[in-house]
Short mmCIF file of C-alpha atoms in Angstrom, two decimals:
data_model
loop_
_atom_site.label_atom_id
_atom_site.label_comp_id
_atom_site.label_asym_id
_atom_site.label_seq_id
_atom_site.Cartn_x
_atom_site.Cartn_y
_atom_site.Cartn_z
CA UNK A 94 1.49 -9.46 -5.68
CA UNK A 95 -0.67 -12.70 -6.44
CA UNK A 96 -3.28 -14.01 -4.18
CA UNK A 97 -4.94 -17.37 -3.42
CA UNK A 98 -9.06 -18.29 -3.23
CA UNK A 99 -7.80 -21.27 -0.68
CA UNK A 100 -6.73 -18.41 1.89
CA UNK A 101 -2.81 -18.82 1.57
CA UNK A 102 -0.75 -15.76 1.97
CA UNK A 103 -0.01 -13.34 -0.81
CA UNK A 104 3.39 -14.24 -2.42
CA UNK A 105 5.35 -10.87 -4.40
CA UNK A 106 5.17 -11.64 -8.15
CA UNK A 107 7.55 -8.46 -9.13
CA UNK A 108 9.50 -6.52 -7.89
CA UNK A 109 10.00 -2.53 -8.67
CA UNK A 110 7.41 -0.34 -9.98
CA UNK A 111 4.96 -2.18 -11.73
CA UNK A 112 1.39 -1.01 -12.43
CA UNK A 113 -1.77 -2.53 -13.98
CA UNK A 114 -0.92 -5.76 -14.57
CA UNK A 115 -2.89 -7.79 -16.84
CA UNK A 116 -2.68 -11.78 -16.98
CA UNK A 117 -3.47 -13.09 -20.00
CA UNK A 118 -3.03 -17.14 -19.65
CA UNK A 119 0.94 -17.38 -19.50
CA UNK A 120 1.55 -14.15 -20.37
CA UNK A 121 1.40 -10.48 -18.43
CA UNK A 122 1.47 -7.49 -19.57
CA UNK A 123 2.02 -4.70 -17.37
CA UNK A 124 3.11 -0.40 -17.26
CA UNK A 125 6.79 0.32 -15.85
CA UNK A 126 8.48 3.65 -15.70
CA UNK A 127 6.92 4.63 -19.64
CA UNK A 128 7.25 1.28 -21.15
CA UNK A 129 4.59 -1.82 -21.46
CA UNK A 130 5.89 -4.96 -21.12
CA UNK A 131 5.15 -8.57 -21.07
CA UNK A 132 6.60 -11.69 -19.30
CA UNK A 133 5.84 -14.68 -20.18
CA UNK A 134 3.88 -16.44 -16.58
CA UNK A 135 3.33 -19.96 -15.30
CA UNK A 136 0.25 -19.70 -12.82
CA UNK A 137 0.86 -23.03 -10.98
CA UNK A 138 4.47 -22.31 -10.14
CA UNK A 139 4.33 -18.85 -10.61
CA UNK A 140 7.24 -18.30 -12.80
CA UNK A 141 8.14 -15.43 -14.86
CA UNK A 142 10.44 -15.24 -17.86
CA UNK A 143 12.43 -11.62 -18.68
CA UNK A 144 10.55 -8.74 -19.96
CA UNK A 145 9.99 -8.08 -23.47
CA UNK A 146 9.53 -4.39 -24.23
CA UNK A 147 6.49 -3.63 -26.17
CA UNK A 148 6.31 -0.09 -26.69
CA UNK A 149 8.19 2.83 -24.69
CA UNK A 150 7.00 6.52 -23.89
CA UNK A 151 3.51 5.59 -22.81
CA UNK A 152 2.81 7.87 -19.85
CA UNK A 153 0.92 7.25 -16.81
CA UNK A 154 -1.99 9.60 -15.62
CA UNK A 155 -0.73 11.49 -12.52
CA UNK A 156 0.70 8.35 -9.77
CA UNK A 157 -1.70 5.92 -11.65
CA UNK A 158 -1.75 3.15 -13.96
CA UNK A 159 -0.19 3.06 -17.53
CA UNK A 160 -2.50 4.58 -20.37
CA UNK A 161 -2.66 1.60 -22.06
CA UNK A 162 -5.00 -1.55 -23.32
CA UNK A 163 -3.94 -5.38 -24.04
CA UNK A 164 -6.29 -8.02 -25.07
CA UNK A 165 -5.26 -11.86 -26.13
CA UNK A 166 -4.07 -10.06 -29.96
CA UNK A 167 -4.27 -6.41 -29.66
CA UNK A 168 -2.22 -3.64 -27.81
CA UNK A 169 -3.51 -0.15 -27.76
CA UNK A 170 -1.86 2.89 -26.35
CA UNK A 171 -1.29 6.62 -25.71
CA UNK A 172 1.52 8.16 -26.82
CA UNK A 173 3.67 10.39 -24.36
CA UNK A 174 2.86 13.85 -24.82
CA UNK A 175 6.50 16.37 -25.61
CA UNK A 176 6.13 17.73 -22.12
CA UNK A 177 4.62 20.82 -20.46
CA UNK A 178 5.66 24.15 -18.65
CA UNK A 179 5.04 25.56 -15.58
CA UNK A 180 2.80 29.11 -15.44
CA UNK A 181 1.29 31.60 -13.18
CA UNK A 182 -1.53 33.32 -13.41
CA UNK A 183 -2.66 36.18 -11.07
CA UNK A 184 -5.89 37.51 -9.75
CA UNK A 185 -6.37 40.29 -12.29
CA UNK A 186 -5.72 37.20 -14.94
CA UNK A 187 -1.89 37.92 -16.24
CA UNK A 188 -0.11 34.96 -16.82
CA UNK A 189 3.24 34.64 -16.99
CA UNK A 190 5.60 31.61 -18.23
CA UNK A 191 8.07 30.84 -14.96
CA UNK A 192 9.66 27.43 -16.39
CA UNK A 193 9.06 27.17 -20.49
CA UNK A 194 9.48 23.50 -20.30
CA UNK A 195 9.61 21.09 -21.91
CA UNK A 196 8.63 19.55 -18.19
CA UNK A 197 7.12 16.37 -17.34
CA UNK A 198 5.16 17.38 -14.50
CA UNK A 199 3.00 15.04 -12.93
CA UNK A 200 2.06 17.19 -9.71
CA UNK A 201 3.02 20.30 -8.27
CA UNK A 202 1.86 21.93 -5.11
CA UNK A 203 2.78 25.75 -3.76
CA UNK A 204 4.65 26.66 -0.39
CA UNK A 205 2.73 28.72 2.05
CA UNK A 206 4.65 31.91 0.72
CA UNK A 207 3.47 31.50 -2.70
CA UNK A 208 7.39 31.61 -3.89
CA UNK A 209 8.19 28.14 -4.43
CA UNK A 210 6.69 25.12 -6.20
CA UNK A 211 7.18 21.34 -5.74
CA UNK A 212 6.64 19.38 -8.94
CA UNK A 213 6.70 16.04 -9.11
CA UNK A 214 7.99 14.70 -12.03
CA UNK A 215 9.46 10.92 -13.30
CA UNK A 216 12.77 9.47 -12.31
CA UNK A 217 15.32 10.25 -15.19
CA UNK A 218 17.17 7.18 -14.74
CA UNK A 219 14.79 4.72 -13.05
CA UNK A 220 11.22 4.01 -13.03
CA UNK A 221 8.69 6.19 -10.25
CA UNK A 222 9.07 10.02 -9.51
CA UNK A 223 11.24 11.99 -8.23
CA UNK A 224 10.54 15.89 -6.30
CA UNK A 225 11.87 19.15 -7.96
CA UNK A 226 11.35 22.91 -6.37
CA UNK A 227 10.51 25.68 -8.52
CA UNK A 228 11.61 29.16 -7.65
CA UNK A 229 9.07 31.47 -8.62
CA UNK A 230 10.78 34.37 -8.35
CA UNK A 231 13.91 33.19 -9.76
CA UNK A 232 12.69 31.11 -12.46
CA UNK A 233 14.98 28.53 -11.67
CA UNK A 234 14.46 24.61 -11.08
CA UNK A 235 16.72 22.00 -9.53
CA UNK A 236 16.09 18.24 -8.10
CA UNK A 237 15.18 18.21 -4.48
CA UNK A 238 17.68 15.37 -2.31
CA UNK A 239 16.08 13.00 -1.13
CA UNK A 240 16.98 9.61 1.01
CA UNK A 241 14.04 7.98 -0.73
CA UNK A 242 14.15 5.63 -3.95
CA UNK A 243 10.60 6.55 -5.03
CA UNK A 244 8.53 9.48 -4.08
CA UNK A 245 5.21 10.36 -3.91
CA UNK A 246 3.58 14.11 -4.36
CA UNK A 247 5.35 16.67 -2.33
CA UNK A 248 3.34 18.70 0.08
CA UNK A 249 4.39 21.37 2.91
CA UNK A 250 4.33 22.77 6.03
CA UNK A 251 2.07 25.62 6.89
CA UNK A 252 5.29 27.74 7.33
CA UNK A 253 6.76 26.66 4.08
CA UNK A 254 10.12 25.44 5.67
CA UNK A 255 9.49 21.89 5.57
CA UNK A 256 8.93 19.73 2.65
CA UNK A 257 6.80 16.51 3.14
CA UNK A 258 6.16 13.44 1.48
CA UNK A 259 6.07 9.87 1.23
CA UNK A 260 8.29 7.30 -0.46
CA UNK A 261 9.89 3.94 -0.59
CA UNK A 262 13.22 3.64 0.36
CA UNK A 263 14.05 0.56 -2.31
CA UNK A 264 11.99 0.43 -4.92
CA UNK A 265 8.26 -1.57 -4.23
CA UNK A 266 9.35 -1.48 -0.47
CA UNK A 267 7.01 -0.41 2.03
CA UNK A 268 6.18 3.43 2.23
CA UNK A 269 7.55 5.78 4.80
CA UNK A 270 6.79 9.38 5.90
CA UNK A 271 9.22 11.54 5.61
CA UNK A 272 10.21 15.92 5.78
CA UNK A 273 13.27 17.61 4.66
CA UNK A 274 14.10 21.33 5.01
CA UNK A 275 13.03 22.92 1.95
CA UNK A 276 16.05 25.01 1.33
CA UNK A 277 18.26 21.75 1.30
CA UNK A 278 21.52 21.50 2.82
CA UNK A 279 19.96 18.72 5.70
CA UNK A 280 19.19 15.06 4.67
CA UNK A 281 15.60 13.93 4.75
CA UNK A 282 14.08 12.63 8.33
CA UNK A 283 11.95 9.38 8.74
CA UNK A 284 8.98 10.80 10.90
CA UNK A 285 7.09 7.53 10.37
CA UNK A 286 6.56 3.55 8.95
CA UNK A 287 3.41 3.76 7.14
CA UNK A 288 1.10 0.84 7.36
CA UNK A 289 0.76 -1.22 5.03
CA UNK A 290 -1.52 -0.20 2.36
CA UNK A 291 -0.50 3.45 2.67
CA UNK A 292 -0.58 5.53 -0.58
CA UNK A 293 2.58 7.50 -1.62
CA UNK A 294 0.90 10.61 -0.45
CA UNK A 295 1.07 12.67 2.69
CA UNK A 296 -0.64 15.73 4.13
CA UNK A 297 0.42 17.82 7.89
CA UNK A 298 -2.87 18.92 9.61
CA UNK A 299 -1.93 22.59 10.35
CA UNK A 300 -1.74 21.58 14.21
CA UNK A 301 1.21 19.83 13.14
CA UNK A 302 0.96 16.92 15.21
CA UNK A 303 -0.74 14.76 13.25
CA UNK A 304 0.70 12.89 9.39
CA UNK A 305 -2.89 12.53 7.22
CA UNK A 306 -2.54 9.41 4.31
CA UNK A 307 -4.66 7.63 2.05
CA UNK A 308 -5.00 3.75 3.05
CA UNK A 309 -6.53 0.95 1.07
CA UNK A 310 -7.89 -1.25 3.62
CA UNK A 311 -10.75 -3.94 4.17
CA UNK A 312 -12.90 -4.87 0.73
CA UNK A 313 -10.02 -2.96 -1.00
CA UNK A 314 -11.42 0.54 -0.37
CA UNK A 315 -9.47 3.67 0.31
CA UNK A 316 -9.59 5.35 3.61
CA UNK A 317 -7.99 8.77 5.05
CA UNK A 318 -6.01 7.69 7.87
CA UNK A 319 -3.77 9.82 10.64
CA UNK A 320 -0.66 9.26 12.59
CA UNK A 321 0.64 11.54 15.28
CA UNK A 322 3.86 12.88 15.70
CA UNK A 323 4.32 12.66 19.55
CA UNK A 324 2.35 9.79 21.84
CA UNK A 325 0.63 6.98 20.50
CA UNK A 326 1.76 6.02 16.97
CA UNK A 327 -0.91 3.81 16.50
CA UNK A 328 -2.35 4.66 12.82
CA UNK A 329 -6.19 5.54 13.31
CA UNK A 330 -8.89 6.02 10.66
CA UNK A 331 -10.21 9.45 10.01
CA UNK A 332 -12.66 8.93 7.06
CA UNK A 333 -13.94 5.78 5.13
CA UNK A 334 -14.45 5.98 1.13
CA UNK A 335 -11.64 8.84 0.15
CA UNK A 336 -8.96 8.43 -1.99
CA UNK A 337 -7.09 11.93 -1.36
CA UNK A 338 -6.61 13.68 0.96
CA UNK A 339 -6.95 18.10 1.83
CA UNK A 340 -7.22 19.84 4.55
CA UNK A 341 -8.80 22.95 5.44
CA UNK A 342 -7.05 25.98 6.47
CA UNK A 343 -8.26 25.95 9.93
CA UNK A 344 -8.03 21.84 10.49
CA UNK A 345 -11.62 21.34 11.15
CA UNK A 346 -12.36 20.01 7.60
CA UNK A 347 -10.76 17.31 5.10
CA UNK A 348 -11.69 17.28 1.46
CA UNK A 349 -11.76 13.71 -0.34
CA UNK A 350 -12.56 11.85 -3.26
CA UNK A 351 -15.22 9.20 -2.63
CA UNK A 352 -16.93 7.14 -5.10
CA UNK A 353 -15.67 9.20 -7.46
CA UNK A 354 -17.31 12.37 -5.97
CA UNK A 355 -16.06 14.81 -3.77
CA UNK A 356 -17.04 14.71 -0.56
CA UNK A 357 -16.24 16.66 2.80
CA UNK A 358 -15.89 15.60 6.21
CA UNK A 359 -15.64 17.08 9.77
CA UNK A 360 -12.45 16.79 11.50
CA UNK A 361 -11.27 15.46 13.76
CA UNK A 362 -14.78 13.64 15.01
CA UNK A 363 -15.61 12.65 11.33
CA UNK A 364 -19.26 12.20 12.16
CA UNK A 365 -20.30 14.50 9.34
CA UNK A 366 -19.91 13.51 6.01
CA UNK A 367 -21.22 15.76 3.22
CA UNK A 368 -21.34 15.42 -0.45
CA UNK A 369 -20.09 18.41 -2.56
CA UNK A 370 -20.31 17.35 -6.54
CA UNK A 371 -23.43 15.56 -7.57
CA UNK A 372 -21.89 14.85 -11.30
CA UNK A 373 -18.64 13.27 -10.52
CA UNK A 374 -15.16 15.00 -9.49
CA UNK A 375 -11.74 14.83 -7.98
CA UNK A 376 -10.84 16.79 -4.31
CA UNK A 377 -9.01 19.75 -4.47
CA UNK A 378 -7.57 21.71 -1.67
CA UNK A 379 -10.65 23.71 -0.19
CA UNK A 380 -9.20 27.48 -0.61
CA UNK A 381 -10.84 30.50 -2.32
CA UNK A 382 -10.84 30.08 -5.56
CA UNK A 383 -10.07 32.55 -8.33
CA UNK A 384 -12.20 33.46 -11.46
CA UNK A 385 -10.07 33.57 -13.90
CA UNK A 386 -11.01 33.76 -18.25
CA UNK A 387 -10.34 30.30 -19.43
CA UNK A 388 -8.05 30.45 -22.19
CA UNK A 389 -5.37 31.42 -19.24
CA UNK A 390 -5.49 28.48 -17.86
CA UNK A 391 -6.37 25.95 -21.04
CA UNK A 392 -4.75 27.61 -23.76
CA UNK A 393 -1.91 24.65 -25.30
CA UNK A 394 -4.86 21.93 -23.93
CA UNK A 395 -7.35 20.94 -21.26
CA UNK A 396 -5.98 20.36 -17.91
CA UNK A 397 -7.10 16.75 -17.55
CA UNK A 398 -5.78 15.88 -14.02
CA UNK A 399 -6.10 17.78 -10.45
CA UNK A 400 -2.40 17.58 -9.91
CA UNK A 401 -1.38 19.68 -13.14
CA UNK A 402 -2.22 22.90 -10.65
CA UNK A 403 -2.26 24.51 -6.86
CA UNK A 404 -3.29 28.10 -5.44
CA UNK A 405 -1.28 29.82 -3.57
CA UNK A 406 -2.16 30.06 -0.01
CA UNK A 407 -3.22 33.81 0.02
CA UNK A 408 -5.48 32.86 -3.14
CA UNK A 409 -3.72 35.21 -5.33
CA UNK A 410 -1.94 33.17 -7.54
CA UNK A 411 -2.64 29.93 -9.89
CA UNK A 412 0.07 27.99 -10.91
CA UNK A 413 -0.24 25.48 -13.65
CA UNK A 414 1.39 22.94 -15.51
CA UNK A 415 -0.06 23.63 -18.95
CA UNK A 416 0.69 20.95 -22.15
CA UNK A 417 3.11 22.44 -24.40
CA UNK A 418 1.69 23.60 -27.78
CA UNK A 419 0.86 20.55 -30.02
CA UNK A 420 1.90 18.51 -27.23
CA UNK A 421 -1.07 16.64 -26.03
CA UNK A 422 -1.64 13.23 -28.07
CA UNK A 423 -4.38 13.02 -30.57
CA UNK A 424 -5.01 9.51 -30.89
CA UNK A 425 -3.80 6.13 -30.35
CA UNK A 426 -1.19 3.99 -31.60
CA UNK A 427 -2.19 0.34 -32.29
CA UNK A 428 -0.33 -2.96 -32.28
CA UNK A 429 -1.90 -5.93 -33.83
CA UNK A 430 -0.62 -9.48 -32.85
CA UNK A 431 1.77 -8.10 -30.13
CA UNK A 432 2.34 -11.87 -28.92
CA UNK A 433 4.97 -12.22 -32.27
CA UNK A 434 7.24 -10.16 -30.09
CA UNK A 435 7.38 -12.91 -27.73
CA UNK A 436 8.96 -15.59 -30.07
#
């Protein structure tokens, strides 16, 4: 989108999956599916030209922007690591390899029997993501069927038969809330419109009534916001300043990220707002957590994202998406005078 400072309405630049666009006098650049590309931009008519591709396999970090840099000459990048797999590792610290990979998992959270995983992972033939399930016990991955065009991470019911999430029905469209039976077989149900601003995440508070989703609202800020299933579907605000959203077994709490610590607040009344890390950090779900010798989790690389893992919900079980050996990049590739491209 591209706004006015005279008050006129936003008009839609692109269309599709763009992120982090940079303007750069007629040119921008911006990150789509794993490719950078620029089009050349009139800012009085607002005209684009076609892409040009300037480099391909540079990954995003989690559902956020390209890893990538672009100034007036130079292009800088990070190269797209060969993948991951998918582990478990249990209270006594055994780990075992479920899926060997190579995987490009971007999230993954654990039903509430502990013996299925939803990973989110890209689109194979368009830009976004796309949901697979894990079985654990099977070792066994296959795409989860969807209605949706682009998805956002997968998250599920507190009896584990229902797999939420949000999505876009055409690509860049507005985001809807949707559930599917997790064992397939019945097409996914709209439970709700989204308003606008809505994240492509979605959480169901364990009463089950109520839909919990990050909003960027007023001043551009990220709220937690709620809508519920039966009665009034008016969206309401639950929290101010949190970027994610996790709720506590028993309803009464919701972990966030807040200026960029991670903060806690009371549920449903929200009148209690408490501050957890004092050095900076990213909301996880708030479940007992396991002590577990660290080369289990970071052998093959550091875990550099919250999504890359989830507990099972009786605490016994990590699960992991750990970088494949060698896999993680170790620098950065470059490109002087990228506008020559352009010619």
């Amino acid at each position: 989108m591209v706004g006015s400072l005279d008050g006129k309405p936003p008009r839609q630049l692109m269309e599709g999956a763009a992120r982090n666009a940079v303007p750069l006098g007629d040119r921008i650049v911006y990150h789509a599916g794993n490719e950078v590309l620029a089009r050349a931009f009139d800012p009085r008519s607002l005209a684009l030209g076609e892409p040009v591709r300037l480099a391909t396999g540079v990954p995003a970090r989690g559902f956020g922007d390209g890893l990538f840099a672009v100034s007036a000459t130079t292009l800088v990048y990070a190269p797209e690591p060969a993948g991951n797999s998918l582990v478990a590792v249990g209270a006594d610290g055994v780990r075992q390899t479920l899926l060997p990979g190579p995987l490009r998992v971007e999230a993954l959270t654990a039903s509430g029997d502990g013996r299925q995983v939803a990973l989110t992972m890209p689109r194979r033939s368009a830009p976004g993501d796309e949901i697979w399930i894990a079985d654990v016990e099977r070792g066994t991955i296959g795409p989860f069927a969807t209605a949706a065009a682009e998805h956002g991470m997968a998250t599920w019911s507190k009896d584990g038969r229902r797999v939420l999430f949000a999505g876009r029905l055409a690509a860049g469209g507005p985001v809807t809330l949707f559930e599917q039976d997790a064992a397939g077989g019945l097409p996914a149900r709209a439970i709700a419109d989204a308003p606008t601003g809505a994240l492509l995440s979605v959480v169901e508070h364990p009463s089950g009534d109520v839909l919990l989703f990050p909003r960027v609202g007023t001043g551009n800020q990220v709220g937690t916001w709620g809508i519920r299933r039966h009665g009034d579907p008016t969206p309401f605000q639950v929290a101010a300043r949190s970027d994610s959203v996790r709720v506590s077994p028993d309803g009464r709490w919701l972990a966030g990220t807040g200026t960029q610590e991670v903060v806690v607040t009371d549920y449903p009344a929200g009148a209690r707002r408490i501050v957890i890390s004092t050095g900076g950090g990213v909301a996880g779900a708030p479940k007992r957590l396991l002590q577990l010798p660290r080369p289990n989790v970071d052998e093959g690389g550091r875990l550099d994202s919250l999504l890359l893992y989830a507990v099972s919900p009786d605490g016994r079980r990590f699960f992991a998406a750990v970088p494949l050996t060698g896999a993680l990049p170790t620098g950065y590739v470059v490109t002087q005078n990228w506008t020559s491209r352009l010619a």
